[in-house]
């Protein structure tokens, strides 16, 4: 069935005109939109038409007089007027060239109309044309021919001038709108499509680098840990979103990882190492965030300390350097706890194997001291009397000075200065704390003694130990090979205790093998950085500490990921460890990116660390980066790289970068979830609360990309209200309507007008909905291609469906909404356009009588001279969409009249004489209506509302009736 047949079957005189003419917006009867004394065809309300009416009243009285004056003369022929107009156009420089308006959206071109490009000769001509009014023309004209010629010259000149001004205004407005929306367009496309340009090799050290942090959405729905993460975020959203909530979130995330380890064995989707590294990363973040509450039961991951709780939560300390130094201490605690678990596992294994049996001398030691001593025996392979240095070194590596004191207890081989310093540090640590990095938490921060704020006794003791260290270095070369092995441990212990040199960089220890792993190197470097601080009153000391962490961070970046990510080509499972990448050629590190990200976190290069995870880690990498960002943001940790030397302006820029990175990571992860669970995706976007307009912009993106309107926003009930849905859990009804309306506007801008209309219904924004439907219907009244015809059919059917659902059976919530907003005119325009669609369908099907009868009943065109002013005022009151297309209405009406005239004239041939009078009367009436239509077109200056050759078309049609 062709479209033409479809439309023929769907429209009839009864089903079209009566259906819409009797609606609340109709003209046949007084309905909810029509008071008893109102005129629906000419809604000239004060809000819409006062200015237009007052501006034209004076001239219209003269125009009416001119019309009556012209109509009294015989020989009035509008075809001659059109011919004179054509002659004038040729004299002004030829026919006007019509060019489509430039627009980013193809649908907008029709709505904005056509712009005219005028030749220079025409511009000069109409700018110099006389501006006499009609009364002056009548007074100066000596003949009707002269009057008509002068009148049309004035009309055409005015039309050309107005057309040029209209063109310039439209172009200016369009350019302004395009400039204003460019950045929104770019943002929308970037967030929807993603980007692989995350961070350059040097990290996010500059603002323009941070602007490129747009991680691409990944495949995450296959990850077994996803459900636990979503549940944890759900609980977090109903919390206070403070530091304690952040720590509880980490604890929940870690439990989810640990609880799914069994399900991950043998999996080709994620590797055990990537999960283990993710858990380690969370432990490090937990240590940095810190709190005395919400502890993990796992001693390996218990990084919630009194020290961290006091120092990190203290709002009175503003100094950035102090905060950086404390974060160093928290990182040291993490690496110390990690190593403590490692040696405990090794000791348990060797005892199980029976390879170490002589442990009777260790019974009096603390558990950590005992493990450190046994581990030293394993590493040294002997039990010489100098083995105490090995136990002491590994106790220091565990960060446990109480264990170190226990090892030195009763030892006569160690210098008293070392014993005294260790005793001072052990007292600083306290007996209940796991490491020296944990504060006792007594009194204010400034009153505490820590590695960052040592007492004068400790400072003096360090100087004595430093001398001992220099002595060991001086005689080291004279020692035998066996003695050097013990001297390595002695030198390392002295270097760590005095803090004069990092054991990771000491030349004497280059061949010692004591710093074997990345964790060893980082711990040694961070330990030394802490010892550069010389007390709470020394800003210089803290500055040196911060400069040290800055240098370490730059060094890690300089080495790059390849230094830390050690891949084994033969291990195919590890190479494909994490989630699938969109590009088959991309390789995901076996660690999931954590092998490089964790050192960056320890060096406080937070932005680079999370960006790297999201970039290379696949689905698991993006998930871990996003959730780490949530935790750190909740705890007040800026997601930016630390640089020691930054101006105040640079710090502000870094804050912007941190906010941008957080928003992008969460948005990207939400986009990764949206196809599988749009409600969960919305939950993650709610984490962006407080980030300005980003959250609502991302919610709009989610709505438009998923098109799951009912799950997100509900549906319209019978009483016109909207049912509750996902958005209502987080926003008020007014806020939801605002979000939906904004999403509708974005949809229309993107060319998704149908989605925009549906969203406007859900938003209850019926004024905007009518405006949208009116625009779409008006722009497609006359179609020339099959594609345009299909679009018009869609919008007409949508309008009929809206009418049947919301405007029938006594439903009045739409009318009440429009009335409250003062937007009744939209309803009138909607009703008129529905009827005009039917009119043009009948015109297209050549049902001339039906078309003309409908037009006559719509009362858009004057039926006699006395209605000329009324209909002109009515035309001026029309919506701009109708006025722009009204020239099509006039021409189509004239064509209907012409065909009816021909049919009537043909019927006169051979007709009985008694019918001739009736036929002649009908022909005269049709001629009179044609004359009124042409005159009306001139009075309303129809060329300004459409094509400039409308006069010529009308004149030719009227000529065919002569």
PDB file of N, CA and C in Angstrom, residues 598-680:
ATOM      1  N   UNK A 598      50.196   1.896  41.680  1.00  0.00           N
ATOM      2  CA  UNK A 598      50.455   1.908  43.126  1.00  0.00           C
ATOM      3  C   UNK A 598      51.674   2.763  43.485  1.00  0.00           C
ATOM      4  N   UNK A 599      52.808   2.666  42.782  1.00  0.00           N
ATOM      5  CA  UNK A 599      53.911   3.603  43.065  1.00  0.00           C
ATOM      6  C   UNK A 599      53.507   5.061  42.866  1.00  0.00           C
ATOM      7  N   UNK A 600      52.693   5.323  41.861  1.00  0.00           N
ATOM      8  CA  UNK A 600      52.231   6.699  41.657  1.00  0.00           C
ATOM      9  C   UNK A 600      51.403   7.181  42.847  1.00  0.00           C
ATOM     10  N   UNK A 601      50.530   6.314  43.357  1.00  0.00           N
ATOM     11  CA  UNK A 601      49.736   6.685  44.535  1.00  0.00           C
ATOM     12  C   UNK A 601      50.638   6.944  45.738  1.00  0.00           C
ATOM     13  N   UNK A 602      51.639   6.091  45.925  1.00  0.00           N
ATOM     14  CA  UNK A 602      52.545   6.261  47.065  1.00  0.00           C
ATOM     15  C   UNK A 602      53.322   7.565  46.964  1.00  0.00           C
ATOM     16  N   UNK A 603      53.570   8.026  45.733  1.00  0.00           N
ATOM     17  CA  UNK A 603      54.282   9.293  45.515  1.00  0.00           C
ATOM     18  C   UNK A 603      53.323  10.468  45.414  1.00  0.00           C
ATOM     19  N   UNK A 604      52.051  10.221  45.706  1.00  0.00           N
ATOM     20  CA  UNK A 604      51.015  11.252  45.701  1.00  0.00           C
ATOM     21  C   UNK A 604      50.799  11.853  44.311  1.00  0.00           C
ATOM     22  N   UNK A 605      50.966  11.033  43.302  1.00  0.00           N
ATOM     23  CA  UNK A 605      50.622  11.398  41.928  1.00  0.00           C
ATOM     24  C   UNK A 605      49.250  10.787  41.631  1.00  0.00           C
ATOM     25  N   UNK A 606      48.250  11.287  42.359  1.00  0.00           N
ATOM     26  CA  UNK A 606      46.938  10.643  42.349  1.00  0.00           C
ATOM     27  C   UNK A 606      46.261  10.725  40.981  1.00  0.00           C
ATOM     28  N   UNK A 607      46.364  11.865  40.336  1.00  0.00           N
ATOM     29  CA  UNK A 607      45.722  12.018  39.042  1.00  0.00           C
ATOM     30  C   UNK A 607      46.287  11.069  38.006  1.00  0.00           C
ATOM     31  N   UNK A 608      47.602  11.001  37.924  1.00  0.00           N
ATOM     32  CA  UNK A 608      48.241  10.115  36.950  1.00  0.00           C
ATOM     33  C   UNK A 608      47.936   8.655  37.245  1.00  0.00           C
ATOM     34  N   UNK A 609      47.878   8.291  38.510  1.00  0.00           N
ATOM     35  CA  UNK A 609      47.633   6.902  38.883  1.00  0.00           C
ATOM     36  C   UNK A 609      46.255   6.447  38.427  1.00  0.00           C
ATOM     37  N   UNK A 610      45.230   7.217  38.750  1.00  0.00           N
ATOM     38  CA  UNK A 610      43.869   6.818  38.399  1.00  0.00           C
ATOM     39  C   UNK A 610      43.638   6.898  36.896  1.00  0.00           C
ATOM     40  N   UNK A 611      44.238   7.884  36.268  1.00  0.00           N
ATOM     41  CA  UNK A 611      44.091   8.004  34.818  1.00  0.00           C
ATOM     42  C   UNK A 611      44.727   6.816  34.116  1.00  0.00           C
ATOM     43  N   UNK A 612      45.879   6.376  34.590  1.00  0.00           N
ATOM     44  CA  UNK A 612      46.555   5.227  33.988  1.00  0.00           C
ATOM     45  C   UNK A 612      45.715   3.960  34.153  1.00  0.00           C
ATOM     46  N   UNK A 613      45.154   3.765  35.328  1.00  0.00           N
ATOM     47  CA  UNK A 613      44.316   2.584  35.556  1.00  0.00           C
ATOM     48  C   UNK A 613      43.155   2.549  34.568  1.00  0.00           C
ATOM     49  N   UNK A 614      42.476   3.684  34.438  1.00  0.00           N
ATOM     50  CA  UNK A 614      41.318   3.738  33.553  1.00  0.00           C
ATOM     51  C   UNK A 614      41.705   3.549  32.098  1.00  0.00           C
ATOM     52  N   UNK A 615      42.912   3.952  31.758  1.00  0.00           N
ATOM     53  CA  UNK A 615      43.350   3.898  30.360  1.00  0.00           C
ATOM     54  C   UNK A 615      43.763   2.500  29.937  1.00  0.00           C
ATOM     55  N   UNK A 616      44.517   1.793  30.766  1.00  0.00           N
ATOM     56  CA  UNK A 616      45.118   0.531  30.319  1.00  0.00           C
ATOM     57  C   UNK A 616      44.501  -0.695  30.972  1.00  0.00           C
ATOM     58  N   UNK A 617      43.697  -0.530  32.008  1.00  0.00           N
ATOM     59  CA  UNK A 617      43.244  -1.672  32.796  1.00  0.00           C
ATOM     60  C   UNK A 617      41.984  -2.341  32.322  1.00  0.00           C
ATOM     61  N   UNK A 618      41.426  -1.915  31.189  1.00  0.00           N
ATOM     62  CA  UNK A 618      40.199  -2.534  30.724  1.00  0.00           C
ATOM     63  C   UNK A 618      39.044  -2.272  31.667  1.00  0.00           C
ATOM     64  N   UNK A 619      38.099  -3.223  31.724  1.00  0.00           N
ATOM     65  CA  UNK A 619      36.918  -3.050  32.574  1.00  0.00           C
ATOM     66  C   UNK A 619      37.257  -2.976  34.037  1.00  0.00           C
ATOM     67  N   UNK A 620      38.117  -3.890  34.507  1.00  0.00           N
ATOM     68  CA  UNK A 620      38.500  -3.881  35.917  1.00  0.00           C
ATOM     69  C   UNK A 620      39.289  -2.625  36.255  1.00  0.00           C
ATOM     70  N   UNK A 621      40.128  -2.169  35.325  1.00  0.00           N
ATOM     71  CA  UNK A 621      40.905  -0.955  35.567  1.00  0.00           C
ATOM     72  C   UNK A 621      40.019   0.264  35.722  1.00  0.00           C
ATOM     73  N   UNK A 622      39.034   0.382  34.846  1.00  0.00           N
ATOM     74  CA  UNK A 622      38.113   1.514  34.958  1.00  0.00           C
ATOM     75  C   UNK A 622      37.298   1.421  36.231  1.00  0.00           C
ATOM     76  N   UNK A 623      36.850   0.216  36.578  1.00  0.00           N
ATOM     77  CA  UNK A 623      36.068   0.041  37.799  1.00  0.00           C
ATOM     78  C   UNK A 623      36.900   0.400  39.031  1.00  0.00           C
ATOM     79  N   UNK A 624      38.142  -0.064  39.084  1.00  0.00           N
ATOM     80  CA  UNK A 624      38.984   0.234  40.244  1.00  0.00           C
ATOM     81  C   UNK A 624      39.339   1.719  40.301  1.00  0.00           C
ATOM     82  N   UNK A 625      39.587   2.348  39.144  1.00  0.00           N
ATOM     83  CA  UNK A 625      39.906   3.779  39.132  1.00  0.00           C
ATOM     84  C   UNK A 625      38.717   4.607  39.581  1.00  0.00           C
ATOM     85  N   UNK A 626      37.530   4.258  39.097  1.00  0.00           N
ATOM     86  CA  UNK A 626      36.338   5.030  39.451  1.00  0.00           C
ATOM     87  C   UNK A 626      36.031   4.919  40.939  1.00  0.00           C
ATOM     88  N   UNK A 627      36.107   3.718  41.489  1.00  0.00           N
ATOM     89  CA  UNK A 627      35.773   3.542  42.904  1.00  0.00           C
ATOM     90  C   UNK A 627      36.863   4.115  43.807  1.00  0.00           C
ATOM     91  N   UNK A 628      38.103   4.026  43.381  1.00  0.00           N
ATOM     92  CA  UNK A 628      39.164   4.683  44.150  1.00  0.00           C
ATOM     93  C   UNK A 628      38.954   6.189  44.162  1.00  0.00           C
ATOM     94  N   UNK A 629      38.527   6.724  43.031  1.00  0.00           N
ATOM     95  CA  UNK A 629      38.262   8.162  42.960  1.00  0.00           C
ATOM     96  C   UNK A 629      37.123   8.553  43.879  1.00  0.00           C
ATOM     97  N   UNK A 630      36.087   7.717  43.958  1.00  0.00           N
ATOM     98  CA  UNK A 630      34.955   8.010  44.840  1.00  0.00           C
ATOM     99  C   UNK A 630      35.417   8.074  46.295  1.00  0.00           C
ATOM    100  N   UNK A 631      36.221   7.096  46.684  1.00  0.00           N
ATOM    101  CA  UNK A 631      36.708   7.048  48.069  1.00  0.00           C
ATOM    102  C   UNK A 631      37.550   8.278  48.385  1.00  0.00           C
ATOM    103  N   UNK A 632      38.502   8.575  47.531  1.00  0.00           N
ATOM    104  CA  UNK A 632      39.422   9.681  47.800  1.00  0.00           C
ATOM    105  C   UNK A 632      38.685  11.020  47.757  1.00  0.00           C
ATOM    106  N   UNK A 633      37.752  11.164  46.844  1.00  0.00           N
ATOM    107  CA  UNK A 633      36.977  12.411  46.783  1.00  0.00           C
ATOM    108  C   UNK A 633      36.144  12.588  48.035  1.00  0.00           C
ATOM    109  N   UNK A 634      35.551  11.499  48.511  1.00  0.00           N
ATOM    110  CA  UNK A 634      34.738  11.578  49.730  1.00  0.00           C
ATOM    111  C   UNK A 634      35.583  11.946  50.936  1.00  0.00           C
ATOM    112  N   UNK A 635      36.839  11.500  50.950  1.00  0.00           N
ATOM    113  CA  UNK A 635      37.728  11.791  52.077  1.00  0.00           C
ATOM    114  C   UNK A 635      38.389  13.157  51.953  1.00  0.00           C
ATOM    115  N   UNK A 636      38.095  13.887  50.890  1.00  0.00           N
ATOM    116  CA  UNK A 636      38.662  15.218  50.735  1.00  0.00           C
ATOM    117  C   UNK A 636      40.046  15.234  50.126  1.00  0.00           C
ATOM    118  N   UNK A 637      40.449  14.134  49.497  1.00  0.00           N
ATOM    119  CA  UNK A 637      41.760  14.065  48.851  1.00  0.00           C
ATOM    120  C   UNK A 637      41.603  14.472  47.390  1.00  0.00           C
ATOM    121  N   UNK A 638      42.301  15.495  46.994  1.00  0.00           N
ATOM    122  CA  UNK A 638      42.208  15.965  45.613  1.00  0.00           C
ATOM    123  C   UNK A 638      42.863  14.969  44.666  1.00  0.00           C
ATOM    124  N   UNK A 639      42.170  14.681  43.586  1.00  0.00           N
ATOM    125  CA  UNK A 639      42.672  13.718  42.605  1.00  0.00           C
ATOM    126  C   UNK A 639      43.598  14.425  41.625  1.00  0.00           C
ATOM    127  N   UNK A 640      44.719  14.873  42.140  1.00  0.00           N
ATOM    128  CA  UNK A 640      45.675  15.597  41.315  1.00  0.00           C
ATOM    129  C   UNK A 640      47.088  15.173  41.697  1.00  0.00           C
ATOM    130  N   UNK A 641      48.015  15.430  40.822  1.00  0.00           N
ATOM    131  CA  UNK A 641      49.425  15.137  41.098  1.00  0.00           C
ATOM    132  C   UNK A 641      50.022  16.223  41.984  1.00  0.00           C
ATOM    133  N   UNK A 642      50.881  15.788  42.908  1.00  0.00           N
ATOM    134  CA  UNK A 642      51.534  16.756  43.790  1.00  0.00           C
ATOM    135  C   UNK A 642      52.806  17.290  43.134  1.00  0.00           C
ATOM    136  N   UNK A 643      52.969  18.610  43.198  1.00  0.00           N
ATOM    137  CA  UNK A 643      54.195  19.271  42.761  1.00  0.00           C
ATOM    138  C   UNK A 643      54.637  20.210  43.875  1.00  0.00           C
ATOM    139  N   UNK A 644      55.898  20.156  44.211  1.00  0.00           N
ATOM    140  CA  UNK A 644      56.391  20.929  45.349  1.00  0.00           C
ATOM    141  C   UNK A 644      56.331  22.426  45.103  1.00  0.00           C
ATOM    142  N   UNK A 645      56.572  22.848  43.893  1.00  0.00           N
ATOM    143  CA  UNK A 645      56.640  24.280  43.594  1.00  0.00           C
ATOM    144  C   UNK A 645      55.441  24.667  42.725  1.00  0.00           C
ATOM    145  N   UNK A 646      54.428  25.244  43.361  1.00  0.00           N
ATOM    146  CA  UNK A 646      53.221  25.652  42.660  1.00  0.00           C
ATOM    147  C   UNK A 646      52.769  27.006  43.179  1.00  0.00           C
ATOM    148  N   UNK A 647      52.371  27.859  42.243  1.00  0.00           N
ATOM    149  CA  UNK A 647      51.800  29.146  42.635  1.00  0.00           C
ATOM    150  C   UNK A 647      50.356  28.949  43.060  1.00  0.00           C
ATOM    151  N   UNK A 648      49.768  29.988  43.640  1.00  0.00           N
ATOM    152  CA  UNK A 648      48.364  29.905  44.051  1.00  0.00           C
ATOM    153  C   UNK A 648      47.457  29.684  42.852  1.00  0.00           C
ATOM    154  N   UNK A 649      47.806  30.323  41.731  1.00  0.00           N
ATOM    155  CA  UNK A 649      47.008  30.129  40.522  1.00  0.00           C
ATOM    156  C   UNK A 649      47.114  28.693  40.033  1.00  0.00           C
ATOM    157  N   UNK A 650      48.309  28.140  40.122  1.00  0.00           N
ATOM    158  CA  UNK A 650      48.506  26.756  39.699  1.00  0.00           C
ATOM    159  C   UNK A 650      47.724  25.802  40.579  1.00  0.00           C
ATOM    160  N   UNK A 651      47.661  26.095  41.876  1.00  0.00           N
ATOM    161  CA  UNK A 651      46.898  25.241  42.786  1.00  0.00           C
ATOM    162  C   UNK A 651      45.421  25.254  42.434  1.00  0.00           C
ATOM    163  N   UNK A 652      44.897  26.433  42.069  1.00  0.00           N
ATOM    164  CA  UNK A 652      43.500  26.509  41.673  1.00  0.00           C
ATOM    165  C   UNK A 652      43.255  25.700  40.408  1.00  0.00           C
ATOM    166  N   UNK A 653      44.202  25.761  39.479  1.00  0.00           N
ATOM    167  CA  UNK A 653      44.071  24.979  38.255  1.00  0.00           C
ATOM    168  C   UNK A 653      44.070  23.494  38.569  1.00  0.00           C
ATOM    169  N   UNK A 654      44.908  23.086  39.506  1.00  0.00           N
ATOM    170  CA  UNK A 654      44.966  21.683  39.868  1.00  0.00           C
ATOM    171  C   UNK A 654      43.658  21.218  40.505  1.00  0.00           C
ATOM    172  N   UNK A 655      43.027  22.086  41.270  1.00  0.00           N
ATOM    173  CA  UNK A 655      41.744  21.739  41.860  1.00  0.00           C
ATOM    174  C   UNK A 655      40.705  21.502  40.763  1.00  0.00           C
ATOM    175  N   UNK A 656      40.732  22.327  39.731  1.00  0.00           N
ATOM    176  CA  UNK A 656      39.825  22.132  38.602  1.00  0.00           C
ATOM    177  C   UNK A 656      40.103  20.802  37.921  1.00  0.00           C
ATOM    178  N   UNK A 657      41.390  20.460  37.764  1.00  0.00           N
ATOM    179  CA  UNK A 657      41.759  19.199  37.143  1.00  0.00           C
ATOM    180  C   UNK A 657      41.252  18.022  37.977  1.00  0.00           C
ATOM    181  N   UNK A 658      41.384  18.123  39.287  1.00  0.00           N
ATOM    182  CA  UNK A 658      40.941  17.045  40.172  1.00  0.00           C
ATOM    183  C   UNK A 658      39.447  16.822  40.028  1.00  0.00           C
ATOM    184  N   UNK A 659      38.689  17.897  40.005  1.00  0.00           N
ATOM    185  CA  UNK A 659      37.242  17.779  39.853  1.00  0.00           C
ATOM    186  C   UNK A 659      36.890  17.192  38.495  1.00  0.00           C
ATOM    187  N   UNK A 660      37.615  17.605  37.471  1.00  0.00           N
ATOM    188  CA  UNK A 660      37.368  17.099  36.119  1.00  0.00           C
ATOM    189  C   UNK A 660      37.651  15.606  36.045  1.00  0.00           C
ATOM    190  N   UNK A 661      38.760  15.162  36.600  1.00  0.00           N
ATOM    191  CA  UNK A 661      39.113  13.748  36.560  1.00  0.00           C
ATOM    192  C   UNK A 661      38.073  12.906  37.279  1.00  0.00           C
ATOM    193  N   UNK A 662      37.650  13.342  38.445  1.00  0.00           N
ATOM    194  CA  UNK A 662      36.635  12.597  39.189  1.00  0.00           C
ATOM    195  C   UNK A 662      35.357  12.468  38.371  1.00  0.00           C
ATOM    196  N   UNK A 663      34.911  13.562  37.785  1.00  0.00           N
ATOM    197  CA  UNK A 663      33.678  13.544  37.003  1.00  0.00           C
ATOM    198  C   UNK A 663      33.797  12.614  35.807  1.00  0.00           C
ATOM    199  N   UNK A 664      34.947  12.655  35.141  1.00  0.00           N
ATOM    200  CA  UNK A 664      35.128  11.837  33.953  1.00  0.00           C
ATOM    201  C   UNK A 664      35.189  10.351  34.290  1.00  0.00           C
ATOM    202  N   UNK A 665      35.874   9.991  35.360  1.00  0.00           N
ATOM    203  CA  UNK A 665      35.976   8.583  35.737  1.00  0.00           C
ATOM    204  C   UNK A 665      34.610   8.014  36.103  1.00  0.00           C
ATOM    205  N   UNK A 666      33.868   8.751  36.912  1.00  0.00           N
ATOM    206  CA  UNK A 666      32.542   8.271  37.325  1.00  0.00           C
ATOM    207  C   UNK A 666      31.598   8.220  36.127  1.00  0.00           C
ATOM    208  N   UNK A 667      31.664   9.236  35.270  1.00  0.00           N
ATOM    209  CA  UNK A 667      30.791   9.264  34.094  1.00  0.00           C
ATOM    210  C   UNK A 667      31.100   8.105  33.155  1.00  0.00           C
ATOM    211  N   UNK A 668      32.370   7.837  32.979  1.00  0.00           N
ATOM    212  CA  UNK A 668      32.757   6.747  32.083  1.00  0.00           C
ATOM    213  C   UNK A 668      32.306   5.392  32.631  1.00  0.00           C
ATOM    214  N   UNK A 669      32.453   5.193  33.924  1.00  0.00           N
ATOM    215  CA  UNK A 669      32.013   3.923  34.499  1.00  0.00           C
ATOM    216  C   UNK A 669      30.499   3.800  34.432  1.00  0.00           C
ATOM    217  N   UNK A 670      29.806   4.888  34.664  1.00  0.00           N
ATOM    218  CA  UNK A 670      28.348   4.868  34.539  1.00  0.00           C
ATOM    219  C   UNK A 670      27.938   4.501  33.111  1.00  0.00           C
ATOM    220  N   UNK A 671      28.620   5.079  32.134  1.00  0.00           N
ATOM    221  CA  UNK A 671      28.320   4.757  30.738  1.00  0.00           C
ATOM    222  C   UNK A 671      28.605   3.294  30.434  1.00  0.00           C
ATOM    223  N   UNK A 672      29.579   2.699  31.123  1.00  0.00           N
ATOM    224  CA  UNK A 672      29.881   1.284  30.929  1.00  0.00           C
ATOM    225  C   UNK A 672      28.774   0.392  31.465  1.00  0.00           C
ATOM    226  N   UNK A 673      28.021   0.895  32.442  1.00  0.00           N
ATOM    227  CA  UNK A 673      26.959   0.105  33.068  1.00  0.00           C
ATOM    228  C   UNK A 673      25.601   0.269  32.398  1.00  0.00           C
ATOM    229  N   UNK A 674      25.396   1.360  31.690  1.00  0.00           N
ATOM    230  CA  UNK A 674      24.048   1.796  31.351  1.00  0.00           C
ATOM    231  C   UNK A 674      23.271   0.803  30.486  1.00  0.00           C
ATOM    232  N   UNK A 675      23.929   0.087  29.614  1.00  0.00           N
ATOM    233  CA  UNK A 675      23.198  -0.852  28.768  1.00  0.00           C
ATOM    234  C   UNK A 675      22.667  -2.037  29.559  1.00  0.00           C
ATOM    235  N   UNK A 676      23.384  -2.445  30.591  1.00  0.00           N
ATOM    236  CA  UNK A 676      22.977  -3.596  31.394  1.00  0.00           C
ATOM    237  C   UNK A 676      22.037  -3.204  32.528  1.00  0.00           C
ATOM    238  N   UNK A 677      22.281  -2.061  33.145  1.00  0.00           N
ATOM    239  CA  UNK A 677      21.481  -1.657  34.311  1.00  0.00           C
ATOM    240  C   UNK A 677      21.461  -0.134  34.384  1.00  0.00           C
ATOM    241  N   UNK A 678      20.437   0.454  33.821  1.00  0.00           N
ATOM    242  CA  UNK A 678      20.371   1.908  33.752  1.00  0.00           C
ATOM    243  C   UNK A 678      20.178   2.518  35.129  1.00  0.00           C
ATOM    244  N   UNK A 679      19.511   1.807  36.036  1.00  0.00           N
ATOM    245  CA  UNK A 679      19.305   2.328  37.395  1.00  0.00           C
ATOM    246  C   UNK A 679      20.635   2.392  38.137  1.00  0.00           C
ATOM    247  N   UNK A 680      21.465   1.357  37.990  1.00  0.00           N
ATOM    248  CA  UNK A 680      22.793   1.377  38.613  1.00  0.00           C
ATOM    249  C   UNK A 680      23.647   2.482  38.017  1.00  0.00           C
TER     250      UNK A 680
END
